[in-house]
Tab-separated table of C-alpha atoms in Angstrom:
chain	number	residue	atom	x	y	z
A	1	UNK	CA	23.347	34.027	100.717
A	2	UNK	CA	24.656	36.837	98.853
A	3	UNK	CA	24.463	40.035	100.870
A	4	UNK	CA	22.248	43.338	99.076
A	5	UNK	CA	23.506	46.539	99.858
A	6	UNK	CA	20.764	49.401	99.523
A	7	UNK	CA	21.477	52.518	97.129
A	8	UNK	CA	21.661	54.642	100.312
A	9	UNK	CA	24.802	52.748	101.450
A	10	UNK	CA	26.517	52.188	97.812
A	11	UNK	CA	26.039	56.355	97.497
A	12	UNK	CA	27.523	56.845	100.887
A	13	UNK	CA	30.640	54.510	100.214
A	14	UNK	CA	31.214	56.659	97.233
A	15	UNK	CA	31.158	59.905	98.365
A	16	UNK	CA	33.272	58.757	101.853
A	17	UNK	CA	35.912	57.318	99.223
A	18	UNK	CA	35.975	60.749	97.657
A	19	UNK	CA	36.193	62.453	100.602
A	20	UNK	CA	38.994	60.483	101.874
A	21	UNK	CA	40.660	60.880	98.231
A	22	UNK	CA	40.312	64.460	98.404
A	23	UNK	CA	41.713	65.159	101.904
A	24	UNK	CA	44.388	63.141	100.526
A	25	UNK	CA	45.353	65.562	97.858
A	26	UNK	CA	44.699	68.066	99.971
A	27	UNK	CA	47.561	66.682	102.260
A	28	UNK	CA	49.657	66.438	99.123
A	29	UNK	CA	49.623	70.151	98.257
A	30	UNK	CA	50.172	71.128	101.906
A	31	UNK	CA	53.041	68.529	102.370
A	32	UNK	CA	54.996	68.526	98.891
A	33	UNK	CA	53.839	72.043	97.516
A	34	UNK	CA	52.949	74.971	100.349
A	35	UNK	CA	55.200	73.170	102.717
A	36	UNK	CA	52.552	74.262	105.669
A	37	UNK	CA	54.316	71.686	107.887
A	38	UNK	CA	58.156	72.781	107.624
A	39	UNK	CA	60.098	74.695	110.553
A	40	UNK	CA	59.835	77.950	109.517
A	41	UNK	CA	56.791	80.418	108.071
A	42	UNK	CA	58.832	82.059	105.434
A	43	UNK	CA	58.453	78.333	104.042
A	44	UNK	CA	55.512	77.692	104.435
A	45	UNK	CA	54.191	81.291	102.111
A	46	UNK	CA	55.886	79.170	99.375
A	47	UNK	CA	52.827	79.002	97.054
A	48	UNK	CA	54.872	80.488	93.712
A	49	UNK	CA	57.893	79.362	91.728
A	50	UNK	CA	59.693	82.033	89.559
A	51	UNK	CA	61.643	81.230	86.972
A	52	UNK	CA	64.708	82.878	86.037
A	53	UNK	CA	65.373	84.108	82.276
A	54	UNK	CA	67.727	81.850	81.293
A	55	UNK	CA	64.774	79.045	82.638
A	56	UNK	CA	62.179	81.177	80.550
A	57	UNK	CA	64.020	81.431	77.771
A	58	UNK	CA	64.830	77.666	77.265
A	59	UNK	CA	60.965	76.733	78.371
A	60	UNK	CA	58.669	74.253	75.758
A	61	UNK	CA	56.082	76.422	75.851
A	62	UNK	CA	55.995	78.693	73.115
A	63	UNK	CA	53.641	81.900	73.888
A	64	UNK	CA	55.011	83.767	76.589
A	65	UNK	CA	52.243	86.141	76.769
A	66	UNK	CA	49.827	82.856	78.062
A	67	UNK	CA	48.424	80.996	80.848
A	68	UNK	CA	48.307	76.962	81.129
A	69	UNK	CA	46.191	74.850	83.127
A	70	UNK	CA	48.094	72.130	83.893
A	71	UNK	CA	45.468	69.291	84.914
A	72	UNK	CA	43.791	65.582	85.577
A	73	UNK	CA	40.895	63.598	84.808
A	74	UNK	CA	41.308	62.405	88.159
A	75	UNK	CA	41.396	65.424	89.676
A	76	UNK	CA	38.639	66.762	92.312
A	77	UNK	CA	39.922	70.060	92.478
A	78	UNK	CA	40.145	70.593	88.354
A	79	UNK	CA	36.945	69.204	88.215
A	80	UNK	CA	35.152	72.025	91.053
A	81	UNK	CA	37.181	74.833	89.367
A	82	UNK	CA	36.018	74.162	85.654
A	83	UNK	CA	33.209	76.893	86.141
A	84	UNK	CA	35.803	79.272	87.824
A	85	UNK	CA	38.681	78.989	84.890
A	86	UNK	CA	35.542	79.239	82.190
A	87	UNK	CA	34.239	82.872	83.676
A	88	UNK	CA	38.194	83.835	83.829
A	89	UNK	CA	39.165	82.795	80.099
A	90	UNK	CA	36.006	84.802	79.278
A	91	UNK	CA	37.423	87.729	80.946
A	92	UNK	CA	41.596	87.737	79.676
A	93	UNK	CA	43.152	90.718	78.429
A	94	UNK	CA	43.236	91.051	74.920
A	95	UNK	CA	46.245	89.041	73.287
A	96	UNK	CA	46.599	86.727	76.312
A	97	UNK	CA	45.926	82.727	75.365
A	98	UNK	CA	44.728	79.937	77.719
A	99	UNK	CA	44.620	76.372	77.290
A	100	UNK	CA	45.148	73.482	79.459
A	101	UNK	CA	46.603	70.513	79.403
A	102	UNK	CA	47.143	67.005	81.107
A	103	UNK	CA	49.912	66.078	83.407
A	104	UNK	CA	52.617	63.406	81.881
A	105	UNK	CA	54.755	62.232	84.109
A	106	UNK	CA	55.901	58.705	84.746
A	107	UNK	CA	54.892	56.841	87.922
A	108	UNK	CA	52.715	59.507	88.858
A	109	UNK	CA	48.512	58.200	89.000
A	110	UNK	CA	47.538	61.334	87.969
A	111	UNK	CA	48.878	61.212	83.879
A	112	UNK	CA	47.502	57.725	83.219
A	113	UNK	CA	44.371	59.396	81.523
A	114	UNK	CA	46.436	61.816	79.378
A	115	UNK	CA	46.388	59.438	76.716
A	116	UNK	CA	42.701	59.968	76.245
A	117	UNK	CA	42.975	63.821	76.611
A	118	UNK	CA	45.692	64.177	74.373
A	119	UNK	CA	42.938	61.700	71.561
A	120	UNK	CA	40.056	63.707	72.242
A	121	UNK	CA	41.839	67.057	72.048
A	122	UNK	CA	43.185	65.957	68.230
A	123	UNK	CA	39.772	65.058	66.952
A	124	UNK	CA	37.767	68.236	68.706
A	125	UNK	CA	35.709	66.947	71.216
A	126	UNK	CA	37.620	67.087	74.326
A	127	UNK	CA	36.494	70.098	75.785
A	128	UNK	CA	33.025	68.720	75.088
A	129	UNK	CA	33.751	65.812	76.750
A	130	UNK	CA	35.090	66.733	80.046
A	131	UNK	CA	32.089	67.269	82.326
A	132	UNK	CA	31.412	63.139	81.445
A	133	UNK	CA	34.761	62.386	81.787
A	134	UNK	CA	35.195	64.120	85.408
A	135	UNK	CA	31.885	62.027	86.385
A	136	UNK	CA	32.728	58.712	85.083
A	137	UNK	CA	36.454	58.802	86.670
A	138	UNK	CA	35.983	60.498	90.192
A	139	UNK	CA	32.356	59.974	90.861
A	140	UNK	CA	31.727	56.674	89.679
A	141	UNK	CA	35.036	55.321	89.467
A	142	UNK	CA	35.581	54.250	85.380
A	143	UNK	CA	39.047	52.982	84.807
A	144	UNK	CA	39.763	54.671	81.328
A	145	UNK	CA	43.265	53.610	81.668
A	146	UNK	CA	42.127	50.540	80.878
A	147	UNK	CA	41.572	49.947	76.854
A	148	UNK	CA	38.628	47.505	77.612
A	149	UNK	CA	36.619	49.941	79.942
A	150	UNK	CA	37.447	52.945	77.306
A	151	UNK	CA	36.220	50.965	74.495
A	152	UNK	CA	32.945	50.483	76.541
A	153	UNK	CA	33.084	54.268	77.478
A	154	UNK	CA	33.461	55.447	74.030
A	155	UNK	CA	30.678	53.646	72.719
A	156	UNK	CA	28.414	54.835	75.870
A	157	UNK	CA	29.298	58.400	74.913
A	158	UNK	CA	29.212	57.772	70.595
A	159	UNK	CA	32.401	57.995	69.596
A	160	UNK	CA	33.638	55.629	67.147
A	161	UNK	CA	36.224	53.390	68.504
A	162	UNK	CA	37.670	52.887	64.720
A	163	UNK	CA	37.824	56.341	64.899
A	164	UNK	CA	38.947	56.828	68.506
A	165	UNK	CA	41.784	53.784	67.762
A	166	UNK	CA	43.153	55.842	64.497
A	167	UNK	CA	43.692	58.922	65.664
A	168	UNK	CA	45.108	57.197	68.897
A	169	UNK	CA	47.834	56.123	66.829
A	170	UNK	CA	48.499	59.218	64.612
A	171	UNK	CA	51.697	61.468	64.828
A	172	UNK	CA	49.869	64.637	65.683
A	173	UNK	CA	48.761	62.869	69.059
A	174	UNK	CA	52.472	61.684	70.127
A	175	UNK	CA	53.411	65.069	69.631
A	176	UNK	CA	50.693	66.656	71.773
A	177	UNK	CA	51.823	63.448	74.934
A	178	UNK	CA	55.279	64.546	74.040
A	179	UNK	CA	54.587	68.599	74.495
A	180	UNK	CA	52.608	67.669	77.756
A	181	UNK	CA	55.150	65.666	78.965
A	182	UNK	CA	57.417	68.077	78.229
A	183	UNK	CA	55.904	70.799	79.859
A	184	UNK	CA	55.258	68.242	82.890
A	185	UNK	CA	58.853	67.801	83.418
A	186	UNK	CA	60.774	71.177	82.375
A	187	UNK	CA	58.198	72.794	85.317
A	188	UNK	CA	58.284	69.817	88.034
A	189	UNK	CA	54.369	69.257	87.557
A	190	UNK	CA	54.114	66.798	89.841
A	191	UNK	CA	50.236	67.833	91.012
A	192	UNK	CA	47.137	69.179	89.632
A	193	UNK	CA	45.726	72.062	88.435
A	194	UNK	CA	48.955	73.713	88.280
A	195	UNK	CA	49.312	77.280	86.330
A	196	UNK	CA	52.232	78.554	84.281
A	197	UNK	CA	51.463	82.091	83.816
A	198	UNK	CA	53.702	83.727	81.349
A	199	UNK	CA	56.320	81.089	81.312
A	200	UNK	CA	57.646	82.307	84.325
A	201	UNK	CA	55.617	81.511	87.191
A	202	UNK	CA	54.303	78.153	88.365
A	203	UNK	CA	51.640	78.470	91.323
A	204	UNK	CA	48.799	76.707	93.247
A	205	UNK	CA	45.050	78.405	93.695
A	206	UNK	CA	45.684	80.086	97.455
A	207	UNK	CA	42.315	81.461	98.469
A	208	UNK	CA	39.322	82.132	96.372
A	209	UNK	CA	39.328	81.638	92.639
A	210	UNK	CA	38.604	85.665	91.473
A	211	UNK	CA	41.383	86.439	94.285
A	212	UNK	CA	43.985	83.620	92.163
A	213	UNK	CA	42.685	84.926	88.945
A	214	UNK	CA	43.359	88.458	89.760
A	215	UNK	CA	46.820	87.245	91.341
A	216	UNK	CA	47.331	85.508	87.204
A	217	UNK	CA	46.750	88.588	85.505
A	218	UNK	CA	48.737	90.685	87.420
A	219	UNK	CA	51.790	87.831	86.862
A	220	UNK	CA	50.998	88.541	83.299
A	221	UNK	CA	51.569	92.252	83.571
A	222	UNK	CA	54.556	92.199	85.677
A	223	UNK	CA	56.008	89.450	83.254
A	224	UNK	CA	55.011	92.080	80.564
A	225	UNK	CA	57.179	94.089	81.846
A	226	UNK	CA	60.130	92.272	82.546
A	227	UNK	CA	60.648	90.109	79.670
């Protein structure tokens, strides 16, 4: 006899998977990127990365006076902080730009949805998007890695798959995978969200999000300063 698993359980399952899946990143960051478990505590306050000139100088990214989100559709924490970078872009100095974009980097789980970004940002609905994206991928698990489950996804959520398939396909999206890839490899983006604030710095939310904000607009003066 097949066995029947109530809704209480199947709930449960998911949200202990993304528990477990977010103490794992969690682990990451402390591990590969604040280095919390090395020998000594000057290494383990390594939460920025500076640049140097020469670096800045020969950098993909164009604007200097900018910040970049560097994220994931499969990523918990990009997901929790959407509110948090929305109330911050609202409040940028004049002149500053912010946009974000998806990891590319080979063999790492993280890029294998920039594909679909990199679609949805060329024909305007990305942004639009997200919130249903974030859901179907981390909460309930949709593979849109895989062209089959898209296809299903894109028809769930109206989008024309002719459409979807065309602009797939077009020049203008290459160039945005090759940019983000790009960008992905000149700064060693190797988790998510990431920010590169003024070209120059390359640093992980330590504390509050007004506290990291504050922390990014103060980057952008100093690097104001010293071009």
């Amino acid at each position: 006899m097949k066995k029947q698993y109530g809704r209480a359980t199947v709930i449960g399952y998911s949200l202990f998977l993304i528990v477990i899946s977010a103490l794992m990143t969690v682990l990451f960051y402390h591990i590969f990127i604040f280095q919390t478990f090395t020998s000594t505590s000057e290494e383990a306050e390594v939460k920025l990365i500076e640049l140097s000139a020469e670096q800045v100088k020969n950098s993909p990214i164009k604007d200097a006076n900018s910040i970049i989100e560097v994220m994931s559709y499969g990523c918990h924490f990009c997901a929790a902080n959407e509110e948090n970078v929305a109330r911050m872009v609202n409040n940028l100095p004049e002149g500053v730009s912010f946009s974000a974009i998806h990891i590319v980097k080979e063999g790492n789980p993280l890029a294998a949805y920039a594909p679909v970004f990199a679609t949805l940002e060329e024909m305007g609905i990305e942004k639009e998007k997200r919130d249903e994206i974030y859901n179907s991928v981390i909460a309930r698990g949709v593979n849109l890695a895989n062209d089959s489950v898209l296809e299903g996804w894109l028809v769930k959520n109206n989008i024309s798959v002719d459409r979807y398939d065309a602009v797939r396909q077009s020049q203008a999206v290459k160039d945005r995978l090759n940019y983000m890839a790009a960008v992905s490899q000149y700064y060693n983006i190797n988790a998510t969200p990431m920010f590169i604030v003024n070209k120059r710095y390359v640093l992980v939310q330590d504390g509050t999000f007004p506290e990291f904000a504050q922390k990014m607009i103060q980057l952008l003066q100093k690097g104001e300063q010293n071009p």
